[in-house]
mmCIF file with all atom_site columns, C-alpha atoms in Angstrom:
data_model
loop_
_atom_site.group_PDB
_atom_site.id
_atom_site.type_symbol
_atom_site.label_atom_id
_atom_site.label_alt_id
_atom_site.label_comp_id
_atom_site.label_asym_id
_atom_site.label_entity_id
_atom_site.label_seq_id
_atom_site.pdbx_PDB_ins_code
_atom_site.Cartn_x
_atom_site.Cartn_y
_atom_site.Cartn_z
_atom_site.occupancy
_atom_site.B_iso_or_equiv
_atom_site.pdbx_formal_charge
_atom_site.auth_seq_id
_atom_site.auth_comp_id
_atom_site.auth_asym_id
_atom_site.auth_atom_id
_atom_site.pdbx_PDB_model_num
ATOM 1   C CA . MET A 1 1   ? -112.005 159.498 -75.165 1.00 50.00 ? 1   MET A CA 1
ATOM 2   C CA . LYS A 1 2   ? -108.799 159.130 -73.233 1.00 59.00 ? 2   LYS A CA 1
ATOM 3   C CA . SER A 1 3   ? -109.289 158.204 -69.567 1.00 66.00 ? 3   SER A CA 1
ATOM 4   C CA . ILE A 1 4   ? -107.972 160.505 -66.968 1.00 71.00 ? 4   ILE A CA 1
ATOM 5   C CA . LYS A 1 5   ? -105.199 158.944 -64.813 1.00 76.00 ? 5   LYS A CA 1
ATOM 6   C CA . LYS A 1 6   ? -105.261 159.136 -61.119 1.00 77.00 ? 6   LYS A CA 1
ATOM 7   C CA . TYR A 1 7   ? -102.291 160.245 -59.114 1.00 80.00 ? 7   TYR A CA 1
ATOM 8   C CA . PRO A 1 8   ? -101.208 157.500 -56.544 1.00 78.00 ? 8   PRO A CA 1
ATOM 9   C CA . ALA A 1 9   ? -100.154 158.767 -53.167 1.00 80.00 ? 9   ALA A CA 1
ATOM 10  C CA . PHE A 1 10  ? -99.505  157.521 -49.545 1.00 83.00 ? 10  PHE A CA 1
ATOM 11  C CA . ILE A 1 11  ? -101.172 159.969 -47.147 1.00 89.00 ? 11  ILE A CA 1
ATOM 12  C CA . ASP A 1 12  ? -99.938  160.569 -43.547 1.00 93.00 ? 12  ASP A CA 1
ATOM 13  C CA . LEU A 1 13  ? -103.122 160.560 -41.512 1.00 96.00 ? 13  LEU A CA 1
ATOM 14  C CA . SER A 1 14  ? -101.550 161.075 -38.105 1.00 97.00 ? 14  SER A CA 1
ATOM 15  C CA . GLY A 1 15  ? -103.861 163.113 -35.991 1.00 97.00 ? 15  GLY A CA 1
ATOM 16  C CA . ARG A 1 16  ? -106.199 163.715 -38.968 1.00 97.00 ? 16  ARG A CA 1
ATOM 17  C CA . ASN A 1 17  ? -109.975 163.812 -38.433 1.00 98.00 ? 17  ASN A CA 1
ATOM 18  C CA . VAL A 1 18  ? -111.481 160.934 -40.531 1.00 98.00 ? 18  VAL A CA 1
ATOM 19  C CA . LEU A 1 19  ? -115.285 160.382 -40.646 1.00 98.00 ? 19  LEU A CA 1
ATOM 20  C CA . ILE A 1 20  ? -116.912 157.019 -41.631 1.00 98.00 ? 20  ILE A CA 1
ATOM 21  C CA . ALA A 1 21  ? -120.584 157.121 -42.397 1.00 97.00 ? 21  ALA A CA 1
ATOM 22  C CA . GLY A 1 22  ? -122.123 153.656 -42.061 1.00 95.00 ? 22  GLY A CA 1
ATOM 23  C CA . GLY A 1 23  ? -121.490 150.678 -39.827 1.00 95.00 ? 23  GLY A CA 1
ATOM 24  C CA . GLY A 1 24  ? -121.616 147.670 -42.149 1.00 94.00 ? 24  GLY A CA 1
ATOM 25  C CA . ASN A 1 25  ? -119.084 145.594 -44.154 1.00 92.00 ? 25  ASN A CA 1
ATOM 26  C CA . ALA A 1 26  ? -117.624 148.539 -45.943 1.00 91.00 ? 26  ALA A CA 1
ATOM 27  C CA . CYS A 1 27  ? -117.067 150.395 -42.690 1.00 95.00 ? 27  CYS A CA 1
ATOM 28  C CA . PHE A 1 28  ? -115.199 147.327 -41.329 1.00 95.00 ? 28  PHE A CA 1
ATOM 29  C CA . GLU A 1 29  ? -112.922 147.228 -44.479 1.00 89.00 ? 29  GLU A CA 1
ATOM 30  C CA . LYS A 1 30  ? -112.197 150.926 -44.029 1.00 93.00 ? 30  LYS A CA 1
ATOM 31  C CA . LEU A 1 31  ? -111.366 150.432 -40.394 1.00 95.00 ? 31  LEU A CA 1
ATOM 32  C CA . LEU A 1 32  ? -108.801 147.656 -41.272 1.00 90.00 ? 32  LEU A CA 1
ATOM 33  C CA . GLY A 1 33  ? -107.326 150.003 -43.915 1.00 88.00 ? 33  GLY A CA 1
ATOM 34  C CA . LEU A 1 34  ? -107.008 152.922 -41.409 1.00 94.00 ? 34  LEU A CA 1
ATOM 35  C CA . GLU A 1 35  ? -105.520 150.538 -38.738 1.00 91.00 ? 35  GLU A CA 1
ATOM 36  C CA . ASN A 1 36  ? -102.170 151.958 -37.328 1.00 90.00 ? 36  ASN A CA 1
ATOM 37  C CA . THR A 1 37  ? -102.482 155.230 -39.299 1.00 92.00 ? 37  THR A CA 1
ATOM 38  C CA . SER A 1 38  ? -102.901 157.150 -35.967 1.00 96.00 ? 38  SER A CA 1
ATOM 39  C CA . ALA A 1 39  ? -105.965 158.987 -37.576 1.00 97.00 ? 39  ALA A CA 1
ATOM 40  C CA . LYS A 1 40  ? -108.816 160.268 -35.297 1.00 98.00 ? 40  LYS A CA 1
ATOM 41  C CA . ILE A 1 41  ? -111.686 158.147 -36.479 1.00 98.00 ? 41  ILE A CA 1
ATOM 42  C CA . HIS A 1 42  ? -115.343 158.988 -35.806 1.00 98.00 ? 42  HIS A CA 1
ATOM 43  C CA . ILE A 1 43  ? -118.100 156.674 -37.010 1.00 98.00 ? 43  ILE A CA 1
ATOM 44  C CA . ILE A 1 44  ? -121.782 157.631 -37.380 1.00 98.00 ? 44  ILE A CA 1
ATOM 45  C CA . SER A 1 45  ? -124.373 155.127 -38.289 1.00 97.00 ? 45  SER A CA 1
ATOM 46  C CA . THR A 1 46  ? -127.897 154.030 -37.584 1.00 95.00 ? 46  THR A CA 1
ATOM 47  C CA . PHE A 1 47  ? -126.736 150.420 -37.199 1.00 94.00 ? 47  PHE A CA 1
ATOM 48  C CA . PHE A 1 48  ? -123.498 148.501 -36.643 1.00 97.00 ? 48  PHE A CA 1
ATOM 49  C CA . LYS A 1 49  ? -122.637 144.954 -37.778 1.00 96.00 ? 49  LYS A CA 1
ATOM 50  C CA . PRO A 1 50  ? -121.308 142.528 -35.074 1.00 97.00 ? 50  PRO A CA 1
ATOM 51  C CA . GLN A 1 51  ? -117.887 142.470 -36.618 1.00 96.00 ? 51  GLN A CA 1
ATOM 52  C CA . VAL A 1 52  ? -117.623 146.393 -36.456 1.00 97.00 ? 52  VAL A CA 1
ATOM 53  C CA . LEU A 1 53  ? -118.867 146.330 -32.845 1.00 97.00 ? 53  LEU A CA 1
ATOM 54  C CA . GLU A 1 54  ? -116.207 143.702 -32.040 1.00 97.00 ? 54  GLU A CA 1
ATOM 55  C CA . TYR A 1 55  ? -113.589 145.758 -33.642 1.00 97.00 ? 55  TYR A CA 1
ATOM 56  C CA . LEU A 1 56  ? -114.659 148.862 -31.699 1.00 97.00 ? 56  LEU A CA 1
ATOM 57  C CA . GLU A 1 57  ? -114.352 147.006 -28.339 1.00 96.00 ? 57  GLU A CA 1
ATOM 58  C CA . LYS A 1 58  ? -110.711 146.526 -29.133 1.00 96.00 ? 58  LYS A CA 1
ATOM 59  C CA . HIS A 1 59  ? -110.227 150.145 -30.143 1.00 97.00 ? 59  HIS A CA 1
ATOM 60  C CA . PRO A 1 60  ? -111.902 152.386 -27.599 1.00 95.00 ? 60  PRO A CA 1
ATOM 61  C CA . GLU A 1 61  ? -110.097 155.370 -29.013 1.00 97.00 ? 61  GLU A CA 1
ATOM 62  C CA . ILE A 1 62  ? -112.426 155.450 -32.028 1.00 98.00 ? 62  ILE A CA 1
ATOM 63  C CA . GLN A 1 63  ? -115.507 157.641 -31.539 1.00 97.00 ? 63  GLN A CA 1
ATOM 64  C CA . CYS A 1 64  ? -118.872 156.059 -32.320 1.00 96.00 ? 64  CYS A CA 1
ATOM 65  C CA . GLU A 1 65  ? -122.379 157.367 -32.601 1.00 97.00 ? 65  GLU A CA 1
ATOM 66  C CA . GLU A 1 66  ? -125.608 155.412 -33.437 1.00 97.00 ? 66  GLU A CA 1
ATOM 67  C CA . ARG A 1 67  ? -127.714 157.997 -35.286 1.00 97.00 ? 67  ARG A CA 1
ATOM 68  C CA . PRO A 1 68  ? -128.403 159.288 -38.764 1.00 96.00 ? 68  PRO A CA 1
ATOM 69  C CA . LEU A 1 69  ? -125.673 161.346 -40.460 1.00 96.00 ? 69  LEU A CA 1
ATOM 70  C CA . GLU A 1 70  ? -126.229 165.124 -40.590 1.00 97.00 ? 70  GLU A CA 1
ATOM 71  C CA . GLU A 1 71  ? -124.657 167.805 -42.705 1.00 97.00 ? 71  GLU A CA 1
ATOM 72  C CA . THR A 1 72  ? -123.064 169.420 -39.787 1.00 97.00 ? 72  THR A CA 1
ATOM 73  C CA . ASP A 1 73  ? -121.178 166.225 -39.103 1.00 98.00 ? 73  ASP A CA 1
ATOM 74  C CA . LEU A 1 74  ? -119.008 166.821 -42.147 1.00 98.00 ? 74  LEU A CA 1
ATOM 75  C CA . VAL A 1 75  ? -117.559 170.130 -40.740 1.00 98.00 ? 75  VAL A CA 1
ATOM 76  C CA . GLY A 1 76  ? -113.890 169.933 -39.718 1.00 97.00 ? 76  GLY A CA 1
ATOM 77  C CA . ARG A 1 77  ? -113.070 166.538 -41.263 1.00 98.00 ? 77  ARG A CA 1
ATOM 78  C CA . ASP A 1 78  ? -109.919 165.875 -43.250 1.00 98.00 ? 78  ASP A CA 1
ATOM 79  C CA . LEU A 1 79  ? -111.243 162.809 -45.028 1.00 97.00 ? 79  LEU A CA 1
ATOM 80  C CA . ILE A 1 80  ? -114.709 161.260 -45.349 1.00 98.00 ? 80  ILE A CA 1
ATOM 81  C CA . PHE A 1 81  ? -115.706 157.722 -46.236 1.00 97.00 ? 81  PHE A CA 1
ATOM 82  C CA . LEU A 1 82  ? -119.457 157.366 -47.145 1.00 96.00 ? 82  LEU A CA 1
ATOM 83  C CA . ALA A 1 83  ? -120.276 153.672 -46.658 1.00 92.00 ? 83  ALA A CA 1
ATOM 84  C CA . THR A 1 84  ? -123.994 154.153 -46.947 1.00 89.00 ? 84  THR A CA 1
ATOM 85  C CA . SER A 1 85  ? -124.990 151.771 -49.848 1.00 85.00 ? 85  SER A CA 1
ATOM 86  C CA . ASP A 1 86  ? -127.162 154.650 -51.189 1.00 89.00 ? 86  ASP A CA 1
ATOM 87  C CA . SER A 1 87  ? -125.963 156.682 -54.199 1.00 90.00 ? 87  SER A CA 1
ATOM 88  C CA . GLU A 1 88  ? -128.444 159.526 -53.638 1.00 93.00 ? 88  GLU A CA 1
ATOM 89  C CA . THR A 1 89  ? -127.221 159.911 -50.072 1.00 93.00 ? 89  THR A CA 1
ATOM 90  C CA . ASN A 1 90  ? -123.596 159.760 -51.150 1.00 94.00 ? 90  ASN A CA 1
ATOM 91  C CA . ALA A 1 91  ? -124.328 162.490 -53.783 1.00 94.00 ? 91  ALA A CA 1
ATOM 92  C CA . LYS A 1 92  ? -126.005 164.731 -51.234 1.00 96.00 ? 92  LYS A CA 1
ATOM 93  C CA . PHE A 1 93  ? -123.236 164.469 -48.602 1.00 97.00 ? 93  PHE A CA 1
ATOM 94  C CA . ARG A 1 94  ? -120.424 164.582 -51.191 1.00 96.00 ? 94  ARG A CA 1
ATOM 95  C CA . ALA A 1 95  ? -121.925 167.956 -52.406 1.00 97.00 ? 95  ALA A CA 1
ATOM 96  C CA . VAL A 1 96  ? -121.710 169.285 -48.782 1.00 97.00 ? 96  VAL A CA 1
ATOM 97  C CA . ALA A 1 97  ? -118.137 167.963 -48.440 1.00 97.00 ? 97  ALA A CA 1
ATOM 98  C CA . LYS A 1 98  ? -117.125 169.699 -51.729 1.00 96.00 ? 98  LYS A CA 1
ATOM 99  C CA . SER A 1 99  ? -118.432 173.028 -50.332 1.00 97.00 ? 99  SER A CA 1
ATOM 100 C CA . LEU A 1 100 ? -116.162 172.403 -47.268 1.00 97.00 ? 100 LEU A CA 1
ATOM 101 C CA . LYS A 1 101 ? -113.205 171.396 -49.585 1.00 97.00 ? 101 LYS A CA 1
ATOM 102 C CA . THR A 1 102 ? -113.057 167.926 -47.989 1.00 97.00 ? 102 THR A CA 1
ATOM 103 C CA . TRP A 1 103 ? -112.244 164.842 -49.944 1.00 96.00 ? 103 TRP A CA 1
ATOM 104 C CA . VAL A 1 104 ? -114.861 162.015 -50.021 1.00 96.00 ? 104 VAL A CA 1
ATOM 105 C CA . ASN A 1 105 ? -114.744 158.356 -50.818 1.00 94.00 ? 105 ASN A CA 1
ATOM 106 C CA . SER A 1 106 ? -118.123 156.814 -51.430 1.00 93.00 ? 106 SER A CA 1
ATOM 107 C CA . VAL A 1 107 ? -117.666 153.049 -51.091 1.00 88.00 ? 107 VAL A CA 1
ATOM 108 C CA . ASP A 1 108 ? -118.523 151.153 -54.309 1.00 85.00 ? 108 ASP A CA 1
ATOM 109 C CA . ASP A 1 109 ? -119.901 154.413 -55.893 1.00 88.00 ? 109 ASP A CA 1
ATOM 110 C CA . PRO A 1 110 ? -116.986 155.775 -58.111 1.00 86.00 ? 110 PRO A CA 1
ATOM 111 C CA . ASN A 1 111 ? -119.188 158.578 -59.535 1.00 89.00 ? 111 ASN A CA 1
ATOM 112 C CA . HIS A 1 112 ? -119.249 160.203 -56.102 1.00 92.00 ? 112 HIS A CA 1
ATOM 113 C CA . CYS A 1 113 ? -115.625 159.861 -55.166 1.00 91.00 ? 113 CYS A CA 1
ATOM 114 C CA . ASP A 1 114 ? -112.843 162.388 -54.979 1.00 92.00 ? 114 ASP A CA 1
ATOM 115 C CA . PHE A 1 115 ? -110.254 159.580 -54.224 1.00 89.00 ? 115 PHE A CA 1
ATOM 116 C CA . PHE A 1 116 ? -110.209 155.772 -54.343 1.00 84.00 ? 116 PHE A CA 1
ATOM 117 C CA . SER A 1 117 ? -108.996 153.427 -51.568 1.00 78.00 ? 117 SER A CA 1
ATOM 118 C CA . ALA A 1 118 ? -106.347 150.937 -52.798 1.00 72.00 ? 118 ALA A CA 1
ATOM 119 C CA . SER A 1 119 ? -105.712 147.336 -51.913 1.00 68.00 ? 119 SER A CA 1
ATOM 120 C CA . VAL A 1 120 ? -102.498 147.475 -49.985 1.00 67.00 ? 120 VAL A CA 1
ATOM 121 C CA . ILE A 1 121 ? -99.671  144.916 -49.325 1.00 65.00 ? 121 ILE A CA 1
ATOM 122 C CA . ASP A 1 122 ? -97.860  146.037 -46.208 1.00 66.00 ? 122 ASP A CA 1
ATOM 123 C CA . LEU A 1 123 ? -94.305  144.681 -45.751 1.00 63.00 ? 123 LEU A CA 1
ATOM 124 C CA . GLY A 1 124 ? -93.194  147.209 -43.064 1.00 62.00 ? 124 GLY A CA 1
ATOM 125 C CA . PRO A 1 125 ? -90.943  149.735 -44.952 1.00 61.00 ? 125 PRO A CA 1
ATOM 126 C CA . VAL A 1 126 ? -92.377  148.625 -48.357 1.00 65.00 ? 126 VAL A CA 1
ATOM 127 C CA . GLN A 1 127 ? -95.922  148.990 -49.371 1.00 65.00 ? 127 GLN A CA 1
ATOM 128 C CA . PHE A 1 128 ? -97.658  148.003 -52.719 1.00 67.00 ? 128 PHE A CA 1
ATOM 129 C CA . SER A 1 129 ? -100.832 149.741 -53.599 1.00 69.00 ? 129 SER A CA 1
ATOM 130 C CA . ILE A 1 130 ? -103.409 148.390 -56.248 1.00 70.00 ? 130 ILE A CA 1
ATOM 131 C CA . SER A 1 131 ? -106.341 150.315 -57.464 1.00 66.00 ? 131 SER A CA 1
ATOM 132 C CA . THR A 1 132 ? -109.089 149.792 -60.004 1.00 64.00 ? 132 THR A CA 1
ATOM 133 C CA . ASP A 1 133 ? -110.490 153.398 -59.663 1.00 60.00 ? 133 ASP A CA 1
ATOM 134 C CA . GLY A 1 134 ? -113.383 151.865 -57.534 1.00 55.00 ? 134 GLY A CA 1
ATOM 135 C CA . ARG A 1 135 ? -114.722 149.783 -60.374 1.00 58.00 ? 135 ARG A CA 1
ATOM 136 C CA . PHE A 1 136 ? -113.793 146.258 -59.320 1.00 54.00 ? 136 PHE A CA 1
ATOM 137 C CA . ALA A 1 137 ? -112.431 145.772 -55.829 1.00 57.00 ? 137 ALA A CA 1
ATOM 138 C CA . GLY A 1 138 ? -112.293 141.959 -56.381 1.00 58.00 ? 138 GLY A CA 1
ATOM 139 C CA . VAL A 1 139 ? -109.590 142.402 -59.003 1.00 59.00 ? 139 VAL A CA 1
ATOM 140 C CA . SER A 1 140 ? -107.436 144.438 -56.604 1.00 59.00 ? 140 SER A CA 1
ATOM 141 C CA . SER A 1 141 ? -107.881 141.822 -53.894 1.00 63.00 ? 141 SER A CA 1
ATOM 142 C CA . THR A 1 142 ? -106.897 138.958 -56.224 1.00 65.00 ? 142 THR A CA 1
ATOM 143 C CA . LEU A 1 143 ? -103.738 140.775 -57.343 1.00 63.00 ? 143 LEU A CA 1
ATOM 144 C CA . ARG A 1 144 ? -102.865 141.579 -53.777 1.00 62.00 ? 144 ARG A CA 1
ATOM 145 C CA . LYS A 1 145 ? -103.094 137.917 -52.848 1.00 64.00 ? 145 LYS A CA 1
ATOM 146 C CA . LEU A 1 146 ? -100.868 137.022 -55.784 1.00 62.00 ? 146 LEU A CA 1
ATOM 147 C CA . LEU A 1 147 ? -98.220  139.458 -54.623 1.00 63.00 ? 147 LEU A CA 1
ATOM 148 C CA . GLU A 1 148 ? -98.499  138.241 -51.069 1.00 60.00 ? 148 GLU A CA 1
ATOM 149 C CA . GLU A 1 149 ? -97.642  134.858 -52.278 1.00 62.00 ? 149 GLU A CA 1
ATOM 150 C CA . VAL A 1 150 ? -94.511  136.051 -54.065 1.00 60.00 ? 150 VAL A CA 1
ATOM 151 C CA . ILE A 1 151 ? -93.392  138.228 -51.197 1.00 63.00 ? 151 ILE A CA 1
ATOM 152 C CA . PRO A 1 152 ? -94.664  136.884 -47.858 1.00 59.00 ? 152 PRO A CA 1
ATOM 153 C CA . GLU A 1 153 ? -95.327  139.262 -44.922 1.00 61.00 ? 153 GLU A CA 1
ATOM 154 C CA . SER A 1 154 ? -92.596  137.380 -42.966 1.00 61.00 ? 154 SER A CA 1
ATOM 155 C CA . ASP A 1 155 ? -89.964  138.992 -45.228 1.00 61.00 ? 155 ASP A CA 1
ATOM 156 C CA . SER A 1 156 ? -90.731  142.560 -43.977 1.00 62.00 ? 156 SER A CA 1
ATOM 157 C CA . ASP A 1 157 ? -87.715  142.280 -41.705 1.00 68.00 ? 157 ASP A CA 1
ATOM 158 C CA . LEU A 1 158 ? -85.532  141.561 -44.775 1.00 65.00 ? 158 LEU A CA 1
ATOM 159 C CA . PHE A 1 159 ? -86.599  144.850 -46.405 1.00 66.00 ? 159 PHE A CA 1
ATOM 160 C CA . GLU A 1 160 ? -85.946  146.728 -43.161 1.00 69.00 ? 160 GLU A CA 1
ATOM 161 C CA . THR A 1 161 ? -82.388  145.261 -43.108 1.00 72.00 ? 161 THR A CA 1
ATOM 162 C CA . LEU A 1 162 ? -81.923  146.166 -46.745 1.00 70.00 ? 162 LEU A CA 1
ATOM 163 C CA . PHE A 1 163 ? -82.789  149.811 -46.056 1.00 71.00 ? 163 PHE A CA 1
ATOM 164 C CA . GLN A 1 164 ? -80.371  149.847 -43.121 1.00 75.00 ? 164 GLN A CA 1
ATOM 165 C CA . MET A 1 165 ? -77.678  148.292 -45.279 1.00 73.00 ? 165 MET A CA 1
ATOM 166 C CA . ARG A 1 166 ? -78.138  150.976 -47.825 1.00 73.00 ? 166 ARG A CA 1
ATOM 167 C CA . LYS A 1 167 ? -77.786  153.659 -45.201 1.00 75.00 ? 167 LYS A CA 1
ATOM 168 C CA . GLU A 1 168 ? -74.577  152.115 -43.745 1.00 78.00 ? 168 GLU A CA 1
ATOM 169 C CA . LEU A 1 169 ? -73.032  151.626 -47.219 1.00 78.00 ? 169 LEU A CA 1
ATOM 170 C CA . LYS A 1 170 ? -72.729  155.489 -47.550 1.00 77.00 ? 170 LYS A CA 1
ATOM 171 C CA . THR A 1 171 ? -70.149  155.298 -44.752 1.00 80.00 ? 171 THR A CA 1
ATOM 172 C CA . ILE A 1 172 ? -68.567  151.950 -45.780 1.00 81.00 ? 172 ILE A CA 1
ATOM 173 C CA . LEU A 1 173 ? -68.459  152.786 -49.503 1.00 81.00 ? 173 LEU A CA 1
ATOM 174 C CA . PRO A 1 174 ? -68.129  156.547 -49.865 1.00 81.00 ? 174 PRO A CA 1
ATOM 175 C CA . ASP A 1 175 ? -67.446  156.170 -53.603 1.00 81.00 ? 175 ASP A CA 1
ATOM 176 C CA . ILE A 1 176 ? -70.861  156.646 -55.335 1.00 83.00 ? 176 ILE A CA 1
ATOM 177 C CA . GLU A 1 177 ? -70.040  154.263 -58.310 1.00 83.00 ? 177 GLU A CA 1
ATOM 178 C CA . GLU A 1 178 ? -68.780  151.540 -55.986 1.00 82.00 ? 178 GLU A CA 1
ATOM 179 C CA . ARG A 1 179 ? -71.855  151.870 -53.844 1.00 80.00 ? 179 ARG A CA 1
ATOM 180 C CA . ARG A 1 180 ? -74.109  151.747 -56.844 1.00 80.00 ? 180 ARG A CA 1
ATOM 181 C CA . LEU A 1 181 ? -72.637  148.444 -58.048 1.00 83.00 ? 181 LEU A CA 1
ATOM 182 C CA . ALA A 1 182 ? -73.062  147.015 -54.650 1.00 81.00 ? 182 ALA A CA 1
ATOM 183 C CA . LEU A 1 183 ? -76.682  148.023 -54.458 1.00 79.00 ? 183 LEU A CA 1
ATOM 184 C CA . LYS A 1 184 ? -77.275  146.661 -57.965 1.00 80.00 ? 184 LYS A CA 1
ATOM 185 C CA . LYS A 1 185 ? -76.024  143.246 -56.865 1.00 81.00 ? 185 LYS A CA 1
ATOM 186 C CA . ILE A 1 186 ? -78.467  143.279 -53.938 1.00 77.00 ? 186 ILE A CA 1
ATOM 187 C CA . ILE A 1 187 ? -81.319  144.094 -56.213 1.00 77.00 ? 187 ILE A CA 1
ATOM 188 C CA . LYS A 1 188 ? -80.224  141.358 -58.699 1.00 79.00 ? 188 LYS A CA 1
ATOM 189 C CA . ASP A 1 189 ? -80.266  138.808 -55.896 1.00 77.00 ? 189 ASP A CA 1
ATOM 190 C CA . LEU A 1 190 ? -83.729  139.936 -54.951 1.00 72.00 ? 190 LEU A CA 1
ATOM 191 C CA . GLU A 1 191 ? -84.948  139.553 -58.542 1.00 71.00 ? 191 GLU A CA 1
ATOM 192 C CA . SER A 1 192 ? -83.476  135.975 -58.883 1.00 74.00 ? 192 SER A CA 1
ATOM 193 C CA . THR A 1 193 ? -85.066  135.022 -55.410 1.00 70.00 ? 193 THR A CA 1
ATOM 194 C CA . TYR A 1 194 ? -88.576  136.404 -55.919 1.00 64.00 ? 194 TYR A CA 1
ATOM 195 C CA . PHE A 1 195 ? -89.128  137.180 -59.549 1.00 60.00 ? 195 PHE A CA 1
ATOM 196 C CA . ARG A 1 196 ? -87.318  134.516 -61.598 1.00 58.00 ? 196 ARG A CA 1
ATOM 197 C CA . LYS A 1 197 ? -89.498  132.918 -64.232 1.00 48.00 ? 197 LYS A CA 1
ATOM 198 C CA . GLN A 1 198 ? -90.779  129.486 -63.316 1.00 47.00 ? 198 GLN A CA 1
ATOM 199 C CA . LYS A 1 199 ? -89.712  126.734 -65.779 1.00 44.00 ? 199 LYS A CA 1
#
């Protein structure tokens, strides 16, 4: 049977209401992934690992409650991350979320997911996203590290400059064909710098 492909997308979470259920390692990973998205994050858990508490001290804007998750907690959410480590609990709350038409990601539980988090390489204006459909996060992490070695984070300013150059070229080179050739040369230089085959 042919597998169903997922549609990759980068979602603007500015001002969106995001719930994380659970306060362990998975919660911490989601917090790092949600960093700088300007989402309104609310965490509910019966316990919190020290690294999560340390992170929350630096981010007082994140709402946090130490108690069991209830079905009513899912109302009004835009995205939900279930980091519970319990498939039955995930199934129960995902069913509630589906009735509310809210998408759920059950961490390390692909059977109870509406979407999968990806391993992301952030180079300012350029982002690479790698996903294994929630089946093997370690593979995504390894590939991310390989790409980070090829294109270091310190080069994010370079990409910002390239985008600005492209914008200015529309004025400097109004001729479309001339501009296309100039941009093609820039891309070839990038290829030879970063992606040439090692002999």
